[in-house]
Short mmCIF file of N, CA and C in Angstrom, two decimals:
data_model
loop_
_atom_site.label_atom_id
_atom_site.label_comp_id
_atom_site.label_asym_id
_atom_site.label_seq_id
_atom_site.Cartn_x
_atom_site.Cartn_y
_atom_site.Cartn_z
N UNK A 1 12.52 25.89 8.02
CA UNK A 1 12.98 24.28 8.93
C UNK A 1 10.60 24.06 8.66
N UNK A 2 10.49 23.11 8.82
CA UNK A 2 9.31 22.63 8.68
C UNK A 2 9.24 21.91 10.29
N UNK A 3 8.24 22.39 10.77
CA UNK A 3 7.82 21.51 12.40
C UNK A 3 7.23 20.49 12.21
N UNK A 4 7.28 19.39 12.64
CA UNK A 4 6.43 18.33 12.47
C UNK A 4 5.56 18.48 13.78
N UNK A 5 4.02 18.26 13.59
CA UNK A 5 3.03 18.34 14.54
C UNK A 5 2.65 16.76 14.17
N UNK A 6 1.88 16.65 15.61
CA UNK A 6 1.70 15.15 15.79
C UNK A 6 0.68 15.08 14.93
N UNK A 7 0.97 14.09 14.23
CA UNK A 7 -0.49 13.39 13.05
C UNK A 7 -0.60 11.91 13.56
N UNK A 8 -2.39 11.58 13.77
CA UNK A 8 -2.36 9.86 13.79
C UNK A 8 -2.36 9.69 11.76
N UNK A 9 -1.81 8.55 12.20
CA UNK A 9 -2.06 8.10 10.80
C UNK A 9 -3.50 7.05 10.51
N UNK A 10 -4.58 7.54 9.84
CA UNK A 10 -5.35 6.32 9.52
C UNK A 10 -5.26 5.57 8.51
N UNK A 11 -5.75 4.32 8.44
CA UNK A 11 -6.19 3.94 7.63
C UNK A 11 -7.72 3.35 7.79
N UNK A 12 -8.42 3.41 5.83
CA UNK A 12 -9.68 3.52 6.49
C UNK A 12 -10.19 2.75 4.64
N UNK A 13 -10.89 1.53 5.08
CA UNK A 13 -10.90 0.76 3.91
C UNK A 13 -12.37 0.63 3.39
N UNK A 14 -12.42 1.15 2.39
CA UNK A 14 -14.01 1.48 1.65
C UNK A 14 -14.50 1.01 1.06
N UNK A 15 -15.86 1.35 0.31
CA UNK A 15 -16.58 0.69 -1.31
C UNK A 15 -15.80 1.37 -2.36
N UNK A 16 -15.29 1.35 -2.96
CA UNK A 16 -15.18 2.37 -4.49
C UNK A 16 -15.99 3.32 -4.82
N UNK A 17 -16.44 4.10 -4.24
CA UNK A 17 -17.69 4.96 -4.44
C UNK A 17 -17.85 6.39 -4.87
N UNK A 18 -18.83 6.99 -5.63
CA UNK A 18 -18.36 8.44 -5.48
C UNK A 18 -19.17 9.07 -4.04
N UNK A 19 -18.48 10.05 -3.09
CA UNK A 19 -19.18 10.46 -2.45
C UNK A 19 -18.71 9.94 -0.89
N UNK A 20 -18.12 8.75 -1.31
CA UNK A 20 -17.42 8.22 0.20
C UNK A 20 -16.44 8.73 1.04
N UNK A 21 -15.35 9.67 -0.21
CA UNK A 21 -14.43 10.76 0.83
C UNK A 21 -14.75 11.60 1.46
N UNK A 22 -16.57 12.21 1.18
CA UNK A 22 -16.30 13.77 1.45
C UNK A 22 -17.11 13.27 2.57
N UNK A 23 -18.02 11.85 2.48
CA UNK A 23 -18.68 11.69 4.26
C UNK A 23 -17.72 11.88 5.09
N UNK A 24 -16.71 11.12 4.74
CA UNK A 24 -15.30 10.73 5.78
C UNK A 24 -14.66 12.04 6.20
N UNK A 25 -14.26 13.17 4.94
CA UNK A 25 -13.62 14.11 5.30
C UNK A 25 -14.76 15.08 6.30
N UNK A 26 -16.29 15.06 5.75
CA UNK A 26 -17.01 15.93 6.55
C UNK A 26 -17.30 15.70 8.09
N UNK A 27 -17.10 14.36 8.73
CA UNK A 27 -16.97 14.14 9.55
C UNK A 27 -15.28 13.87 10.44
N UNK A 28 -14.86 14.03 9.59
CA UNK A 28 -13.72 15.09 10.18
C UNK A 28 -13.20 16.65 10.85
N UNK A 29 -14.40 17.20 9.77
CA UNK A 29 -14.54 18.68 9.73
C UNK A 29 -14.99 18.97 10.63
N UNK A 30 -16.08 17.90 10.83
CA UNK A 30 -17.35 17.99 12.04
C UNK A 30 -16.54 18.66 13.45
N UNK A 31 -15.91 17.72 13.58
CA UNK A 31 -15.23 17.73 15.24
C UNK A 31 -13.58 18.09 15.06
N UNK A 32 -13.73 19.24 14.21
CA UNK A 32 -12.53 20.13 14.05
C UNK A 32 -10.52 19.48 14.58
N UNK A 33 -11.20 18.48 13.16
CA UNK A 33 -10.02 17.69 12.59
C UNK A 33 -9.55 17.97 11.60
N UNK A 34 -8.31 18.62 11.37
CA UNK A 34 -7.43 18.83 9.88
C UNK A 34 -6.81 17.45 9.35
N UNK A 35 -7.47 17.41 8.02
CA UNK A 35 -6.55 16.47 7.00
C UNK A 35 -5.73 17.11 6.67
N UNK A 36 -4.41 16.88 6.88
CA UNK A 36 -2.98 16.39 6.47
C UNK A 36 -2.41 16.10 5.79
N UNK A 37 -2.93 15.03 5.02
CA UNK A 37 -2.29 14.12 3.91
C UNK A 37 -3.49 13.19 3.70
N UNK A 38 -3.63 13.07 2.09
CA UNK A 38 -4.83 12.14 2.26
C UNK A 38 -4.27 11.49 1.15
N UNK A 39 -4.13 9.93 0.97
CA UNK A 39 -4.13 9.16 0.04
C UNK A 39 -5.17 8.23 -0.41
N UNK A 40 -5.45 8.21 -1.21
CA UNK A 40 -6.54 7.25 -1.44
C UNK A 40 -6.13 6.23 -3.31
N UNK A 41 -6.55 5.39 -3.07
CA UNK A 41 -5.74 4.20 -4.03
C UNK A 41 -7.05 2.75 -4.54
N UNK A 42 -6.97 2.65 -5.70
CA UNK A 42 -7.92 1.32 -5.42
C UNK A 42 -6.96 0.23 -4.70
N UNK A 43 -7.88 -0.69 -4.03
CA UNK A 43 -7.50 -1.71 -3.71
C UNK A 43 -7.49 -3.36 -4.57
N UNK A 44 -7.21 -4.01 -3.87
CA UNK A 44 -6.50 -5.62 -4.69
C UNK A 44 -8.37 -5.99 -5.39
N UNK A 45 -8.82 -6.02 -4.81
CA UNK A 45 -10.59 -5.58 -5.04
C UNK A 45 -10.38 -4.49 -5.89
N UNK A 46 -10.91 -4.33 -6.90
CA UNK A 46 -11.41 -2.51 -7.31
C UNK A 46 -12.50 -2.25 -7.00
N UNK A 47 -13.43 -3.25 -6.62
CA UNK A 47 -14.58 -2.41 -5.71
C UNK A 47 -14.24 -1.60 -4.60
N UNK A 48 -12.80 -2.12 -3.82
CA UNK A 48 -12.83 -1.10 -2.32
C UNK A 48 -11.12 -0.12 -3.05
N UNK A 49 -11.52 1.03 -1.56
CA UNK A 49 -10.09 1.72 -1.77
C UNK A 49 -9.80 1.63 -0.41
N UNK A 50 -8.54 1.89 -0.26
CA UNK A 50 -7.33 2.02 0.51
C UNK A 50 -7.26 3.73 0.83
N UNK A 51 -7.62 4.44 1.61
CA UNK A 51 -7.16 5.52 2.31
C UNK A 51 -6.22 5.47 3.28
N UNK A 52 -5.07 6.17 3.05
CA UNK A 52 -4.25 6.97 4.21
C UNK A 52 -4.60 7.74 4.88
N UNK A 53 -4.94 8.42 5.50
CA UNK A 53 -5.05 9.66 6.55
C UNK A 53 -4.11 10.18 7.24
N UNK A 54 -3.76 11.12 7.42
CA UNK A 54 -3.06 12.04 8.04
C UNK A 54 -3.80 13.29 8.67
N UNK A 55 -4.08 13.23 10.23
CA UNK A 55 -5.07 13.84 11.04
C UNK A 55 -4.47 14.28 12.00
N UNK A 56 -4.57 15.51 12.56
CA UNK A 56 -4.25 16.26 13.35
C UNK A 56 -5.61 16.86 14.13
N UNK A 57 -5.41 17.13 15.53
CA UNK A 57 -6.60 17.44 16.43
C UNK A 57 -6.23 16.60 17.49
N UNK A 58 -7.51 16.96 18.36
CA UNK A 58 -6.51 15.72 19.89
C UNK A 58 -6.95 14.94 20.40
N UNK A 59 -5.79 14.35 21.08
CA UNK A 59 -6.18 12.96 20.96
C UNK A 59 -7.47 12.28 21.38
N UNK A 60 -7.61 12.96 22.39
CA UNK A 60 -9.55 12.65 23.06
C UNK A 60 -10.17 12.75 22.64
N UNK A 61 -10.58 13.41 21.34
CA UNK A 61 -12.10 12.91 20.54
C UNK A 61 -11.76 11.66 19.45
N UNK A 62 -10.47 11.55 18.99
CA UNK A 62 -9.73 10.97 17.85
C UNK A 62 -11.14 9.75 17.59
N UNK A 63 -10.95 8.77 19.41
CA UNK A 63 -11.06 7.60 19.58
C UNK A 63 -13.12 7.34 18.68
N UNK A 64 -13.81 8.75 19.23
CA UNK A 64 -15.00 8.70 19.14
C UNK A 64 -15.31 9.01 17.10
N UNK A 65 -14.33 10.10 16.73
CA UNK A 65 -14.28 9.43 15.35
C UNK A 65 -13.87 8.69 14.34
N UNK A 66 -13.21 7.48 15.25
CA UNK A 66 -13.15 6.81 14.34
C UNK A 66 -14.06 5.87 14.54
N UNK A 67 -14.82 5.47 15.42
CA UNK A 67 -15.73 4.68 15.53
C UNK A 67 -17.49 5.72 14.79
N UNK A 68 -16.80 7.08 14.74
CA UNK A 68 -18.00 7.47 13.80
C UNK A 68 -17.94 7.03 12.30
N UNK A 69 -16.81 7.15 12.01
CA UNK A 69 -16.70 6.85 10.52
C UNK A 69 -17.32 5.23 10.33
N UNK A 70 -16.53 4.33 11.83
CA UNK A 70 -16.47 3.05 10.54
C UNK A 70 -18.56 2.99 10.72
N UNK A 71 -18.77 3.82 11.35
CA UNK A 71 -20.57 3.49 11.11
C UNK A 71 -20.58 3.99 9.66
N UNK A 72 -19.93 5.01 9.13
CA UNK A 72 -20.61 5.09 7.69
C UNK A 72 -20.44 4.03 6.96
N UNK A 73 -21.84 4.04 6.22
CA UNK A 73 -22.11 2.66 5.33
C UNK A 73 -21.00 2.04 4.20
N UNK A 74 -20.62 3.22 3.68
CA UNK A 74 -19.03 2.69 2.48
C UNK A 74 -18.42 2.39 3.38
N UNK A 75 -18.00 2.72 4.83
CA UNK A 75 -16.55 1.82 5.10
C UNK A 75 -16.30 0.88 5.75
N UNK A 76 -15.82 0.02 5.26
CA UNK A 76 -14.99 -1.44 5.55
C UNK A 76 -14.87 -1.49 7.45
N UNK A 77 -13.70 -0.69 6.97
CA UNK A 77 -13.26 -0.35 8.44
C UNK A 77 -12.39 1.05 8.33
N UNK A 78 -12.04 1.25 10.23
CA UNK A 78 -10.86 2.20 9.85
C UNK A 78 -10.05 1.51 11.31
N UNK A 79 -8.94 2.34 10.85
CA UNK A 79 -7.76 2.13 11.99
C UNK A 79 -6.79 2.98 12.50
N UNK A 80 -6.71 3.24 13.57
CA UNK A 80 -5.28 4.39 13.85
C UNK A 80 -4.16 3.12 13.70
N UNK A 81 -3.02 3.85 13.24
CA UNK A 81 -2.08 3.14 13.15
C UNK A 81 -0.63 4.02 13.64
N UNK A 82 -1.21 4.84 14.36
CA UNK A 82 0.05 5.70 14.73
C UNK A 82 0.81 5.06 15.44
N UNK A 83 0.97 3.84 16.62
CA UNK A 83 1.81 3.44 17.59
C UNK A 83 1.83 2.13 16.83
N UNK A 84 1.39 1.96 15.61
CA UNK A 84 1.60 0.02 15.40
C UNK A 84 2.96 -0.03 14.76
N UNK A 85 3.04 -1.45 14.58
CA UNK A 85 4.24 -1.75 13.87
C UNK A 85 3.84 -1.71 12.24
N UNK A 86 4.35 -0.65 11.49
CA UNK A 86 3.81 -0.72 10.37
C UNK A 86 4.97 -0.43 9.87
N UNK A 87 5.15 -0.43 8.24
CA UNK A 87 5.63 0.39 6.81
C UNK A 87 5.35 1.71 6.47
N UNK A 88 5.97 2.58 6.69
CA UNK A 88 5.14 4.25 6.19
C UNK A 88 6.27 4.61 5.09
N UNK A 89 5.84 4.82 4.01
CA UNK A 89 6.54 5.97 3.23
C UNK A 89 5.96 6.70 2.48
N UNK A 90 6.83 7.60 1.80
CA UNK A 90 6.01 9.17 1.66
C UNK A 90 6.90 9.55 0.20
N UNK A 91 6.24 9.82 -0.37
CA UNK A 91 7.55 10.50 -1.13
C UNK A 91 7.26 12.00 -1.46
N UNK A 92 8.40 12.79 -2.35
CA UNK A 92 8.26 14.13 -2.13
C UNK A 92 9.31 14.34 -3.81
N UNK A 93 8.82 15.89 -3.98
CA UNK A 93 9.70 15.92 -5.30
C UNK A 93 10.23 17.47 -4.85
N UNK A 94 11.33 18.05 -5.10
CA UNK A 94 11.68 19.58 -4.71
C UNK A 94 12.15 19.67 -5.71
N UNK A 95 11.72 20.80 -5.96
CA UNK A 95 12.52 21.41 -7.52
C UNK A 95 13.17 23.24 -6.47
N UNK A 96 14.65 22.74 -6.64
CA UNK A 96 15.30 23.80 -5.87
C UNK A 96 16.57 24.42 -7.36
N UNK A 97 16.69 25.88 -7.20
CA UNK A 97 17.14 26.67 -7.96
C UNK A 97 19.05 26.25 -7.45
N UNK A 98 19.43 26.02 -8.48
CA UNK A 98 21.32 25.85 -8.20
C UNK A 98 21.70 25.92 -9.84
N UNK A 99 22.92 26.73 -9.81
CA UNK A 99 23.61 26.78 -10.94
C UNK A 99 24.63 25.75 -10.76
N UNK A 100 25.83 25.87 -11.94
CA UNK A 100 26.79 25.48 -11.68
C UNK A 100 27.82 25.15 -10.58
N UNK A 101 27.69 26.71 -9.69
CA UNK A 101 28.73 26.52 -8.18
C UNK A 101 28.07 25.59 -7.66
N UNK A 102 26.92 25.60 -7.16
CA UNK A 102 26.36 25.19 -6.28
C UNK A 102 25.74 23.53 -6.30
N UNK A 103 25.92 22.91 -7.88
CA UNK A 103 25.36 22.10 -8.68
C UNK A 103 25.79 20.72 -7.60
N UNK A 104 27.38 20.44 -7.29
CA UNK A 104 28.14 19.56 -6.60
C UNK A 104 27.54 19.66 -5.39
N UNK A 105 27.08 20.30 -4.79
CA UNK A 105 26.71 20.45 -3.52
C UNK A 105 25.21 19.93 -2.98
N UNK A 106 24.64 20.25 -4.05
CA UNK A 106 23.29 19.35 -4.02
C UNK A 106 23.15 18.42 -4.13
N UNK A 107 23.89 17.66 -5.53
CA UNK A 107 24.08 16.96 -5.64
C UNK A 107 24.09 15.30 -4.53
N UNK A 108 25.71 16.49 -4.25
CA UNK A 108 26.03 15.42 -2.62
C UNK A 108 25.17 15.22 -1.33
N UNK A 109 24.17 15.99 -1.78
CA UNK A 109 22.72 15.74 -0.22
C UNK A 109 21.74 15.03 -0.83
N UNK A 110 21.87 15.50 -1.84
CA UNK A 110 20.35 14.25 -3.01
C UNK A 110 21.10 13.18 -2.62
N UNK A 111 22.72 12.75 -2.95
CA UNK A 111 23.14 11.15 -3.32
C UNK A 111 22.84 10.70 -1.36
N UNK A 112 22.67 11.76 -0.69
CA UNK A 112 23.41 11.03 1.11
C UNK A 112 21.93 10.81 1.50
N UNK A 113 20.68 11.18 0.85
CA UNK A 113 19.41 11.16 1.04
C UNK A 113 18.64 10.07 0.40
N UNK A 114 19.59 9.68 -0.48
CA UNK A 114 18.78 8.91 -2.16
C UNK A 114 18.20 8.87 -2.66
N UNK A 115 18.40 10.19 -3.41
CA UNK A 115 17.39 10.69 -3.65
C UNK A 115 17.53 10.17 -5.49
N UNK A 116 16.18 10.75 -6.30
CA UNK A 116 16.78 9.88 -7.44
C UNK A 116 16.53 11.53 -8.24
N UNK A 117 17.86 12.63 -9.31
CA UNK A 117 17.59 13.70 -9.98
C UNK A 117 16.76 13.50 -11.51
N UNK A 118 15.46 13.80 -11.05
CA UNK A 118 14.87 13.72 -12.37
C UNK A 118 14.69 14.46 -13.23
N UNK A 119 15.10 15.51 -13.07
CA UNK A 119 15.10 16.70 -14.04
C UNK A 119 16.67 17.82 -13.35
N UNK A 120 17.18 18.43 -14.45
CA UNK A 120 18.31 19.09 -14.49
C UNK A 120 18.31 20.09 -15.54
N UNK A 121 18.54 21.14 -15.22
CA UNK A 121 18.32 22.21 -16.43
C UNK A 121 19.67 22.96 -15.89
N UNK A 122 20.19 24.18 -16.44
CA UNK A 122 21.23 25.10 -16.03
C UNK A 122 20.56 25.95 -15.03
N UNK A 123 20.04 26.36 -14.97
CA UNK A 123 19.42 26.88 -13.43
C UNK A 123 18.50 25.90 -11.81
N UNK A 124 18.36 24.70 -12.40
CA UNK A 124 17.08 24.37 -11.23
C UNK A 124 17.90 22.59 -11.25
N UNK A 125 16.79 22.08 -10.77
CA UNK A 125 16.86 20.42 -10.33
C UNK A 125 16.02 20.26 -9.93
N UNK A 126 15.25 19.36 -9.90
CA UNK A 126 14.02 18.29 -9.30
C UNK A 126 15.13 16.78 -8.85
N UNK A 127 14.22 16.89 -7.50
CA UNK A 127 14.94 15.78 -6.51
C UNK A 127 14.15 15.38 -6.68
N UNK A 128 13.53 13.58 -6.77
CA UNK A 128 12.65 12.77 -5.82
C UNK A 128 13.00 12.08 -4.76
N UNK A 129 12.56 11.66 -3.66
CA UNK A 129 12.89 11.16 -2.39
C UNK A 129 12.06 10.30 -1.61
N UNK A 130 12.16 9.33 -1.43
CA UNK A 130 11.39 8.17 -1.09
C UNK A 130 11.81 7.79 0.33
N UNK A 131 10.83 7.80 1.30
CA UNK A 131 11.33 7.15 2.84
C UNK A 131 10.18 7.79 3.94
N UNK A 132 10.71 7.93 5.17
CA UNK A 132 9.77 8.33 6.45
C UNK A 132 9.55 9.46 6.00
N UNK A 133 8.67 9.90 6.74
CA UNK A 133 8.13 11.58 6.88
C UNK A 133 9.83 12.17 7.48
N UNK A 134 10.36 11.41 8.13
CA UNK A 134 11.28 12.18 8.87
C UNK A 134 12.70 12.26 8.10
N UNK A 135 12.81 11.24 7.27
CA UNK A 135 14.05 11.67 6.31
C UNK A 135 13.42 12.56 5.43
N UNK A 136 12.63 12.91 4.58
CA UNK A 136 11.74 13.52 3.79
C UNK A 136 12.29 15.32 5.03
N UNK A 137 11.60 15.27 6.25
CA UNK A 137 12.07 16.44 6.41
C UNK A 137 13.36 17.13 6.85
N UNK A 138 14.55 15.62 7.09
CA UNK A 138 15.32 16.02 7.16
C UNK A 138 16.07 16.64 5.65
N UNK A 139 15.95 15.73 4.72
CA UNK A 139 16.03 16.63 3.51
C UNK A 139 15.74 17.96 3.10
N UNK A 140 14.68 18.27 3.75
CA UNK A 140 14.03 19.83 2.94
C UNK A 140 14.70 20.65 4.21
N UNK A 141 14.81 20.11 5.23
CA UNK A 141 15.49 21.56 5.74
C UNK A 141 16.84 21.41 5.57
N UNK A 142 17.92 20.06 4.86
CA UNK A 142 19.28 20.53 4.25
C UNK A 142 19.18 21.47 2.82
N UNK A 143 18.48 20.57 2.33
CA UNK A 143 17.99 21.32 1.23
C UNK A 143 17.49 22.61 1.14
N UNK A 144 17.52 23.39 2.37
CA UNK A 144 16.64 25.12 2.11
C UNK A 144 18.11 25.80 1.70
N UNK A 145 18.92 25.70 2.18
CA UNK A 145 19.97 26.52 1.70
C UNK A 145 20.22 26.88 0.30
N UNK A 146 19.67 25.88 -0.53
CA UNK A 146 19.27 26.55 -1.81
C UNK A 146 18.15 27.48 -1.49
N UNK A 147 17.41 27.57 -3.10
CA UNK A 147 16.26 28.38 -3.35
C UNK A 147 15.26 27.22 -3.60
N UNK A 148 14.33 26.94 -2.26
CA UNK A 148 13.25 25.76 -3.22
C UNK A 148 12.17 26.33 -3.50
N UNK A 149 11.78 26.29 -4.99
CA UNK A 149 10.95 26.49 -6.02
C UNK A 149 9.54 26.00 -6.08
N UNK A 150 9.89 24.81 -5.77
CA UNK A 150 8.47 24.13 -5.23
C UNK A 150 8.77 22.94 -4.51
N UNK A 151 7.56 22.28 -3.96
CA UNK A 151 7.53 21.19 -3.30
C UNK A 151 6.51 20.64 -3.30
N UNK A 152 6.80 19.49 -3.18
CA UNK A 152 5.10 18.70 -2.70
C UNK A 152 5.62 17.08 -2.53
N UNK A 153 4.89 16.93 -1.66
CA UNK A 153 4.70 15.26 -0.95
C UNK A 153 3.69 14.43 -0.90
N UNK A 154 3.93 13.22 -1.23
CA UNK A 154 2.63 12.67 -1.22
C UNK A 154 1.55 12.97 0.16
N UNK A 155 2.32 12.09 1.20
CA UNK A 155 1.61 12.01 2.26
C UNK A 155 2.00 10.66 2.60
N UNK A 156 1.55 9.89 3.73
CA UNK A 156 1.83 9.09 4.31
C UNK A 156 1.22 7.83 3.76
N UNK A 157 1.56 6.75 3.30
CA UNK A 157 1.09 5.57 2.83
C UNK A 157 1.76 4.55 3.26
N UNK A 158 0.48 3.16 3.89
CA UNK A 158 1.54 2.50 5.05
C UNK A 158 0.37 0.92 4.77
N UNK A 159 1.48 -0.02 5.17
CA UNK A 159 0.91 -1.30 5.64
C UNK A 159 1.48 -1.67 6.31
N UNK A 160 0.91 -2.63 7.38
CA UNK A 160 0.69 -3.23 8.83
C UNK A 160 2.24 -4.75 7.93
N UNK A 161 3.24 -4.95 9.36
CA UNK A 161 4.03 -5.91 8.81
C UNK A 161 3.46 -6.89 9.44
N UNK A 162 4.79 -8.26 8.79
CA UNK A 162 3.90 -8.84 8.66
C UNK A 162 2.09 -9.83 7.76
N UNK A 163 1.97 -10.76 9.24
CA UNK A 163 0.62 -11.34 8.93
C UNK A 163 -0.75 -10.06 9.19
N UNK A 164 -0.49 -9.18 9.47
CA UNK A 164 -1.25 -8.53 10.32
C UNK A 164 -2.04 -7.86 9.01
N UNK A 165 -3.39 -7.47 8.94
CA UNK A 165 -4.06 -6.41 8.19
C UNK A 165 -3.82 -5.27 8.76
N UNK A 166 -3.28 -4.06 7.45
CA UNK A 166 -3.73 -2.80 7.93
C UNK A 166 -5.05 -2.55 7.90
#
């Protein structure tokens, strides 16, 4: 069973230039924070990128790190959205070993969690799930009765609700 630890969810809006990610990661590393997940994609304007960073570490020092990251030359803004009203989604791909005897149960679990079966062989299947991280945690817990061959998660992506800017 996967245990969730407290992970702060940050969005960082940056110039789309080489080396920006390395400088941001170094800021977290120097303070002893671990980057749990990282998603980077171009923003609507290709000159900028949006990073969604899941980071674990002491909540006491996080404000100072956010200020340090915000001062980096290519960082436009850095925001902790951990307690904000945002939409958070994550995608997971899970490959399980399953033969014809267990396939029906695996498909029922997959259907319950709204998964897509994106690969199916005589010995295995790959499930795709999209949802909040807790949903994916619950699916992983349920599917652990089968042999999980591989599992990968994208990490959180988020957008602020309504007229608020992320």
